[in-house]
Short mmCIF file of C-alpha atoms and ligand atoms in Angstrom, two decimals:
data_model
loop_
_atom_site.label_atom_id
_atom_site.label_comp_id
_atom_site.label_asym_id
_atom_site.label_seq_id
_atom_site.Cartn_x
_atom_site.Cartn_y
_atom_site.Cartn_z
CA MET A 1246 7.24 -15.81 52.79
CA GLU A 1247 3.64 -16.24 53.98
CA ALA A 1248 3.34 -18.47 57.26
CA ASN A 1249 0.97 -20.33 55.74
CA VAL A 1250 2.32 -21.00 52.07
CA ARG A 1251 1.13 -24.68 51.12
CA SER A 1252 4.16 -26.71 50.88
CA TYR A 1253 5.84 -30.01 49.50
CA VAL A 1254 7.81 -32.51 49.72
CA VAL A 1255 9.02 -33.67 46.26
CA ALA A 1256 11.99 -35.75 45.22
CA HIS A 1257 13.53 -34.95 42.06
CA LEU A 1258 15.46 -38.39 40.35
CA PRO A 1259 16.96 -37.13 37.21
CA GLY A 1260 18.84 -40.20 36.58
CA ASP A 1261 20.16 -40.82 33.65
CA GLY A 1262 21.17 -38.83 29.47
CA ILE A 1263 18.75 -36.01 29.11
CA GLY A 1264 16.96 -36.77 32.28
CA PRO A 1265 19.31 -33.96 34.30
CA GLU A 1266 19.01 -31.64 31.94
CA VAL A 1267 14.74 -31.36 31.67
CA THR A 1268 14.27 -32.29 34.94
CA ALA A 1269 15.74 -29.20 35.96
CA VAL A 1270 14.48 -26.91 33.12
CA ALA A 1271 10.59 -28.02 34.70
CA ARG A 1272 12.28 -27.59 38.53
CA ASP A 1273 12.39 -24.33 37.81
CA LEU A 1274 9.30 -23.95 36.69
CA VAL A 1275 7.36 -25.15 38.63
CA ASP A 1276 8.97 -23.12 41.37
CA GLN A 1277 8.12 -20.24 38.98
CA ALA A 1278 5.18 -20.88 39.11
CA GLY A 1279 4.82 -22.20 42.77
CA LYS A 1280 5.57 -17.87 43.33
CA GLU A 1281 2.82 -16.79 41.70
CA HIS A 1282 0.32 -19.77 42.63
CA GLY A 1283 1.40 -19.71 46.94
CA PHE A 1284 2.88 -22.21 46.67
CA THR A 1285 6.92 -24.13 47.76
CA VAL A 1286 8.45 -27.08 46.56
CA ASP A 1287 11.06 -28.74 48.94
CA TRP A 1288 13.05 -31.26 46.60
CA ARG A 1289 15.11 -33.68 47.62
CA HIS A 1290 17.88 -34.82 45.44
CA CYS A 1291 18.08 -38.37 44.52
CA PRO A 1292 20.76 -39.85 42.77
CA LEU A 1293 20.34 -42.96 41.82
CA GLY A 1294 20.63 -44.42 38.31
CA SER A 1295 23.50 -45.71 36.30
CA GLU A 1296 26.28 -43.37 37.49
CA HIS A 1297 25.24 -44.44 41.08
CA TYR A 1298 25.04 -48.04 39.58
CA LEU A 1299 28.42 -48.17 38.50
CA ARG A 1300 29.86 -46.65 41.05
CA THR A 1301 28.33 -48.07 44.06
CA GLY A 1302 26.25 -51.43 42.88
CA GLU A 1303 23.17 -50.17 43.92
CA VAL A 1304 19.89 -50.19 42.13
CA LEU A 1305 17.60 -48.70 44.07
CA PRO A 1306 18.35 -49.65 48.32
CA ASP A 1307 16.10 -50.40 50.67
CA ASP A 1308 16.09 -47.27 52.87
CA ALA A 1309 15.97 -44.55 49.52
CA LEU A 1310 12.68 -46.44 48.50
CA ASN A 1311 11.58 -45.86 52.08
CA ASP A 1312 13.09 -42.04 51.74
CA LEU A 1313 11.01 -41.52 48.50
CA ARG A 1314 7.72 -43.44 50.16
CA LYS A 1315 7.43 -40.33 52.82
CA THR A 1316 7.21 -37.04 49.90
CA ASP A 1317 4.69 -35.76 48.51
CA ALA A 1318 5.59 -37.10 45.14
CA ILE A 1319 8.67 -38.11 42.96
CA PHE A 1320 9.83 -36.39 39.87
CA LEU A 1321 11.83 -39.01 37.67
CA GLY A 1322 13.89 -37.61 34.46
CA ALA A 1323 14.92 -40.91 33.02
CA VAL A 1324 16.40 -44.71 33.93
CA GLY A 1325 18.59 -47.21 31.32
CA SER A 1326 22.41 -46.10 30.22
CA PRO A 1327 24.18 -48.05 27.15
CA ALA A 1328 26.96 -48.69 29.67
CA VAL A 1329 24.40 -51.20 31.88
CA ARG A 1330 22.98 -54.39 30.81
CA PRO A 1331 19.29 -53.57 29.58
CA GLY A 1332 17.12 -54.36 32.52
CA VAL A 1333 19.21 -53.81 35.05
CA LEU A 1334 18.11 -50.09 36.36
CA GLU A 1335 14.77 -50.44 34.27
CA ARG A 1336 13.70 -53.28 36.34
CA GLY A 1337 15.64 -52.23 39.31
CA LEU A 1338 14.94 -49.11 39.77
CA LEU A 1339 11.89 -47.88 37.53
CA LEU A 1340 9.62 -50.64 37.69
CA LYS A 1341 11.09 -51.31 41.01
CA LEU A 1342 9.31 -48.10 42.15
CA ARG A 1343 5.89 -48.34 40.22
CA PHE A 1344 5.43 -51.91 40.98
CA ASP A 1345 6.44 -51.51 45.40
CA LEU A 1346 4.43 -47.53 45.22
CA ASP A 1347 1.37 -49.53 43.36
CA LEU A 1348 1.60 -47.23 41.11
CA TYR A 1349 -1.17 -49.01 39.50
CA VAL A 1350 -1.78 -46.43 36.11
CA ASN A 1351 0.11 -45.02 33.90
CA LEU A 1352 -1.86 -41.67 32.95
CA ARG A 1353 -0.68 -41.14 29.42
CA PRO A 1354 -1.72 -37.89 27.81
CA ALA A 1355 -2.03 -37.50 23.85
CA ARG A 1356 -2.83 -34.22 23.07
CA LEU A 1357 -2.23 -32.22 19.21
CA ARG A 1358 -1.38 -29.10 20.29
CA ARG A 1359 -1.73 -25.91 17.83
CA GLY A 1360 1.32 -25.43 15.57
CA VAL A 1361 1.98 -29.48 15.77
CA PRO A 1362 1.62 -31.08 12.10
CA SER A 1363 -0.67 -33.83 11.76
CA TYR A 1364 -0.02 -37.44 10.21
CA GLY A 1365 -3.17 -38.42 9.41
CA PRO A 1366 -6.78 -37.05 8.64
CA GLY A 1367 -7.56 -35.92 11.79
CA ALA A 1368 -6.50 -34.62 15.53
CA LEU A 1369 -5.89 -37.01 18.52
CA ASP A 1370 -6.85 -35.56 22.19
CA ALA A 1371 -7.26 -38.31 24.14
CA ILE A 1372 -5.98 -40.19 27.38
CA ILE A 1373 -4.39 -43.52 27.72
CA VAL A 1374 -4.36 -45.20 30.86
CA ARG A 1375 -1.80 -48.38 30.60
CA GLU A 1376 -1.78 -50.55 33.60
CA ASN A 1377 1.00 -50.56 35.00
CA THR A 1378 2.21 -53.57 37.95
CA GLU A 1379 0.79 -56.61 35.97
CA GLY A 1380 0.89 -58.01 32.50
CA LEU A 1381 4.01 -59.11 30.94
CA TYR A 1382 6.16 -56.80 33.24
CA ALA A 1383 5.33 -58.97 36.30
CA GLY A 1384 8.02 -60.79 36.30
CA ALA A 1385 6.76 -64.49 35.71
CA GLY A 1386 8.87 -66.28 33.47
CA GLY A 1387 12.70 -67.62 33.04
CA ILE A 1388 15.19 -69.01 31.48
CA ALA A 1389 15.63 -72.73 31.32
CA HIS A 1390 18.81 -74.52 29.42
CA ARG A 1391 20.57 -72.06 28.45
CA GLY A 1392 22.88 -71.51 26.07
CA SER A 1393 22.07 -74.90 25.07
CA ALA A 1394 19.93 -76.02 22.26
CA LEU A 1395 16.93 -76.96 24.22
CA GLU A 1396 17.44 -73.64 25.88
CA VAL A 1397 13.90 -72.15 26.42
CA ALA A 1398 12.08 -68.79 27.35
CA THR A 1399 9.08 -67.91 29.15
CA GLU A 1400 7.14 -64.32 30.00
CA GLU A 1401 3.78 -65.06 31.77
CA SER A 1402 1.04 -62.12 31.33
CA LEU A 1403 -0.09 -62.18 35.01
CA ASN A 1404 -3.55 -59.94 35.19
CA THR A 1405 -5.80 -60.27 38.44
CA ARG A 1406 -8.42 -59.59 39.05
CA ALA A 1407 -8.43 -57.15 41.67
CA GLY A 1408 -6.05 -55.73 39.34
CA VAL A 1409 -7.67 -54.99 36.38
CA GLU A 1410 -10.76 -53.50 37.85
CA ARG A 1411 -8.54 -50.80 39.43
CA CYS A 1412 -7.04 -49.74 36.38
CA ILE A 1413 -10.77 -50.01 34.72
CA ARG A 1414 -12.80 -48.21 37.34
CA TYR A 1415 -9.81 -45.63 37.22
CA ALA A 1416 -10.30 -45.04 33.83
CA ALA A 1417 -14.22 -44.69 34.27
CA SER A 1418 -14.33 -42.02 36.59
CA LEU A 1419 -12.17 -40.27 33.82
CA ALA A 1420 -14.35 -41.21 30.39
CA LYS A 1421 -16.84 -39.89 33.37
CA LYS A 1422 -15.01 -36.26 33.66
CA ARG A 1423 -14.55 -35.83 30.11
CA SER A 1424 -16.86 -36.90 27.16
CA GLY A 1425 -17.92 -40.33 28.46
CA LYS A 1426 -16.41 -42.23 25.84
CA LEU A 1427 -13.81 -45.22 27.33
CA THR A 1428 -12.40 -47.98 24.59
CA LEU A 1429 -10.98 -51.32 25.76
CA VAL A 1430 -7.43 -52.02 23.78
CA HIS A 1431 -7.07 -55.50 24.27
CA LYS A 1432 -6.47 -59.01 21.50
CA THR A 1433 -9.64 -61.05 23.22
CA ASN A 1434 -9.48 -62.96 20.16
CA VAL A 1435 -6.08 -64.47 20.58
CA LEU A 1436 -5.40 -63.59 24.08
CA THR A 1437 -8.50 -65.48 25.40
CA ASN A 1438 -7.41 -66.09 28.73
CA ALA A 1439 -6.39 -62.04 30.18
CA GLY A 1440 -8.65 -60.62 27.08
CA SER A 1441 -11.74 -62.48 28.40
CA LEU A 1442 -10.69 -61.06 32.13
CA TRP A 1443 -10.12 -57.58 30.73
CA LYS A 1444 -13.35 -57.67 29.14
CA ARG A 1445 -15.61 -59.28 31.78
CA VAL A 1446 -14.53 -56.37 33.78
CA ALA A 1447 -14.57 -53.62 31.55
CA ASP A 1448 -18.21 -54.51 31.25
CA GLU A 1449 -18.65 -54.90 34.84
CA VAL A 1450 -17.36 -51.69 35.73
CA ALA A 1451 -18.44 -49.72 32.95
CA THR A 1452 -22.34 -50.61 33.10
CA GLU A 1453 -22.05 -49.89 36.79
CA GLN A 1454 -20.69 -46.59 36.43
CA GLY A 1455 -22.85 -45.94 33.84
CA VAL A 1456 -19.86 -45.01 30.90
CA PRO A 1457 -20.67 -46.69 27.77
CA LEU A 1458 -18.01 -49.22 26.55
CA GLU A 1459 -16.39 -49.30 23.76
CA TYR A 1460 -13.42 -52.34 22.53
CA ALA A 1461 -10.77 -52.04 19.93
CA HIS A 1462 -8.10 -55.32 19.43
CA VAL A 1463 -5.07 -53.38 19.65
CA ASP A 1464 -4.06 -54.03 15.97
CA ALA A 1465 -7.18 -52.35 15.31
CA ALA A 1466 -7.01 -49.36 17.48
CA CYS A 1467 -2.98 -48.64 15.94
CA LEU A 1468 -5.23 -48.29 12.78
CA TYR A 1469 -7.94 -45.93 13.81
CA LEU A 1470 -5.34 -44.06 15.69
CA VAL A 1471 -3.92 -42.76 12.49
CA SER A 1472 -6.95 -42.74 10.23
CA ASP A 1473 -9.55 -42.32 13.23
CA PRO A 1474 -8.38 -40.70 16.13
CA GLY A 1475 -11.39 -38.96 16.34
CA ARG A 1476 -12.99 -42.03 18.20
CA PHE A 1477 -10.81 -42.39 21.32
CA ASP A 1478 -11.03 -40.49 24.06
CA VAL A 1479 -10.63 -42.40 27.50
CA ILE A 1480 -8.50 -46.10 25.99
CA VAL A 1481 -8.00 -48.74 29.13
CA THR A 1482 -5.02 -51.55 28.27
CA ASP A 1483 -2.96 -53.68 29.55
CA ASN A 1484 0.59 -52.48 30.39
CA LEU A 1485 2.29 -53.57 26.85
CA PHE A 1486 -0.18 -53.03 24.70
CA GLY A 1487 -0.09 -49.32 26.54
CA ASP A 1488 3.38 -49.30 26.48
CA ILE A 1489 3.22 -49.85 22.76
CA ILE A 1490 0.53 -47.31 21.59
CA THR A 1491 1.85 -44.90 23.99
CA ASP A 1492 4.63 -44.21 21.87
CA LEU A 1493 2.71 -44.58 18.55
CA ALA A 1494 0.06 -41.73 20.36
CA ALA A 1495 3.04 -39.59 21.44
CA ALA A 1496 4.62 -39.98 17.12
CA LEU A 1497 0.72 -38.48 16.69
CA THR A 1498 1.26 -35.68 19.00
CA GLY A 1499 4.49 -34.51 18.35
CA GLY A 1500 6.84 -36.93 19.35
CA LEU A 1501 8.18 -38.32 22.31
CA GLY A 1502 9.82 -34.95 23.22
CA LEU A 1503 6.24 -33.12 24.22
CA SER A 1504 5.11 -36.45 25.80
CA ALA A 1505 3.86 -36.55 29.19
CA SER A 1506 3.05 -39.95 32.42
CA GLY A 1507 1.95 -39.91 36.14
CA ASN A 1508 2.61 -42.88 37.60
CA LEU A 1509 0.08 -42.45 39.50
CA ASN A 1510 -1.30 -44.29 43.33
CA PRO A 1511 -4.32 -43.23 43.24
CA ASP A 1512 -5.81 -44.25 46.57
CA ARG A 1513 -3.17 -42.19 47.52
CA THR A 1514 -1.20 -44.23 50.05
CA GLY A 1515 1.96 -43.52 48.85
CA PRO A 1516 3.69 -40.96 46.47
CA SER A 1517 2.39 -40.96 43.20
CA MET A 1518 5.65 -40.53 40.17
CA PHE A 1519 6.39 -37.96 36.96
CA GLU A 1520 8.21 -38.35 34.00
CA PRO A 1521 8.33 -37.86 30.72
CA VAL A 1522 7.70 -40.23 28.35
CA HIS A 1523 11.25 -39.93 26.12
CA GLY A 1524 13.52 -42.13 28.57
CA SER A 1525 17.49 -41.47 28.60
CA ALA A 1526 18.50 -40.62 24.85
CA PRO A 1527 21.81 -41.04 25.37
CA ASP A 1528 22.31 -39.88 21.25
CA ILE A 1529 21.85 -36.56 22.63
CA ALA A 1530 22.52 -36.08 26.53
CA GLY A 1531 24.80 -33.14 27.08
CA THR A 1532 23.87 -31.51 23.21
CA GLY A 1533 21.46 -29.51 24.35
CA LYS A 1534 18.93 -30.47 22.08
CA ALA A 1535 16.81 -32.38 24.62
CA ASN A 1536 12.73 -31.12 24.46
CA PRO A 1537 12.25 -30.51 28.06
CA ALA A 1538 8.71 -29.73 27.15
CA GLY A 1539 7.75 -33.47 27.68
CA ALA A 1540 9.31 -32.88 31.34
CA VAL A 1541 7.58 -29.44 32.38
CA LEU A 1542 4.11 -31.52 30.68
CA SER A 1543 4.79 -34.65 33.53
CA ALA A 1544 5.95 -31.72 35.63
CA ALA A 1545 1.84 -29.93 35.54
CA LEU A 1546 0.62 -33.66 35.72
CA MET A 1547 2.05 -33.61 39.36
CA LEU A 1548 1.20 -30.31 40.59
CA ASP A 1549 -2.01 -31.25 39.18
CA HIS A 1550 -1.98 -34.47 41.22
CA LEU A 1551 -0.96 -32.16 44.39
CA GLY A 1552 -4.26 -30.32 43.99
CA GLU A 1553 -2.10 -26.78 42.34
CA ALA A 1554 -4.76 -26.98 39.48
CA ALA A 1555 -3.92 -23.30 38.34
CA ALA A 1556 -0.10 -23.81 38.18
CA ALA A 1557 -0.37 -26.85 36.35
CA ALA A 1558 -3.15 -25.22 33.96
CA GLY A 1559 -0.51 -22.06 34.01
CA LEU A 1560 2.69 -24.97 32.35
CA GLU A 1561 0.21 -26.73 30.14
CA ALA A 1562 -0.60 -23.21 28.77
CA ALA A 1563 2.92 -21.99 28.28
CA VAL A 1564 3.65 -25.38 26.27
CA ASP A 1565 0.96 -24.48 24.24
CA ALA A 1566 1.65 -21.30 23.80
CA VAL A 1567 5.83 -21.63 23.07
CA LEU A 1568 4.60 -24.28 20.11
CA ALA A 1569 1.42 -21.95 18.85
CA ALA A 1570 4.84 -19.63 17.97
CA GLY A 1571 6.71 -22.27 15.92
CA GLY A 1572 8.72 -24.30 19.08
CA ALA A 1573 12.09 -23.09 20.46
CA GLY A 1574 14.60 -24.96 18.95
CA SER A 1575 16.92 -26.61 21.99
CA CYS A 1576 16.79 -26.81 25.94
CA GLN A 1577 18.08 -23.11 26.73
CA GLY A 1578 15.04 -21.70 24.10
CA TRP A 1579 12.42 -23.88 25.66
CA SER A 1580 13.53 -22.68 29.46
CA GLU A 1581 13.61 -19.34 28.11
CA ALA A 1582 10.37 -19.30 26.17
CA LEU A 1583 8.72 -21.10 28.98
CA SER A 1584 9.75 -19.07 31.64
CA ALA A 1585 8.44 -16.12 29.34
CA GLU A 1586 4.99 -17.53 29.22
CA VAL A 1587 4.54 -18.68 32.76
CA ALA A 1588 5.77 -15.18 33.93
CA ARG A 1589 2.76 -13.34 31.18
C1 LIG B 681 7.85 -46.18 29.66
C2 LIG B 681 9.14 -47.52 29.11
C3 LIG B 681 9.57 -48.06 30.18
C4 LIG B 681 8.81 -48.95 29.70
C5 LIG B 681 10.75 -48.52 30.20
C6 LIG B 681 12.18 -47.66 29.94
C7 LIG B 681 11.11 -49.92 31.09
O1 LIG B 681 9.96 -47.68 27.59
O2 LIG B 681 7.58 -46.22 30.65
O3 LIG B 681 7.35 -46.83 28.34
O4 LIG B 681 8.41 -49.92 29.14
O5 LIG B 681 7.39 -49.02 30.68
MN1 LIG B 682 7.95 -47.45 26.58
#
């Protein structure tokens, strides 16, 4: 091996359902790209997820979190299992990682690739910047009088000026690097408190950065994403709106199987985490039907973040080429077709 080869420590957290099968494909392709581009990845297996929880009762022990903090990046498959009560792993593992590692941007590109049928009159080519640590995901709220006729459940949306500002700042800088188009998506006509804060901060940041700002209410944004996708380039939005519109954007660009995400700590005070958007899909786990492209594109986002832009572009191009040729069917088919493209 060359003495000066670049090397990265990456935690591989395959998790549940189809997570292990799709991340295994992506990991091999990253290794293959590394040989071509002169870097190695020191993968550290991290066995957290439903099986570990059911066996040990542990969701995310402190020492595991501390080990994850010391890595260059985290590559995650999926979290969630029908055998575990909803929320235990989602909140205790996935959201805890997002919050504790301060992964305040959830970056979700949505581009209609050649060979993928379009639903509507135009082709979406946008990046959604979803705030990833606050809003209705913050966990503020509770239940009183559980089970009685007077039961009450609250869920409060937390929006801090600092949290909103850093997210919008990231989106504005991304818009500057792309087309310059930035759209804030919110619901300022009803959520007048949080909406006011988001709108004022977005106006301030956009003015300061010299980026023209457009605005769409979230319901209208759903309509436009389908009927007039060309109006969007970089979208910035809060945590729950971002969760919802990124599934819509996925459907408009070939489905969840092709959708990638990066949970970013843009300040680089610790590792960022990369995961396909699709989730654990327990209904098809082990059938060989899972599409690993979303995991591969997430690995490309990871390589880009690590500074391996050429290798990242190679993985992107490989997915584009396989799709343009009509796709590859099974997980194994995708693995072989992508590997052949990366070798080309
Ligand atoms: C996503 C997922 C998660 C979310 C779930 C699994 C907690 O839907 O990454 O979009 O809501 O953020
Ligand atoms: Mn989601």
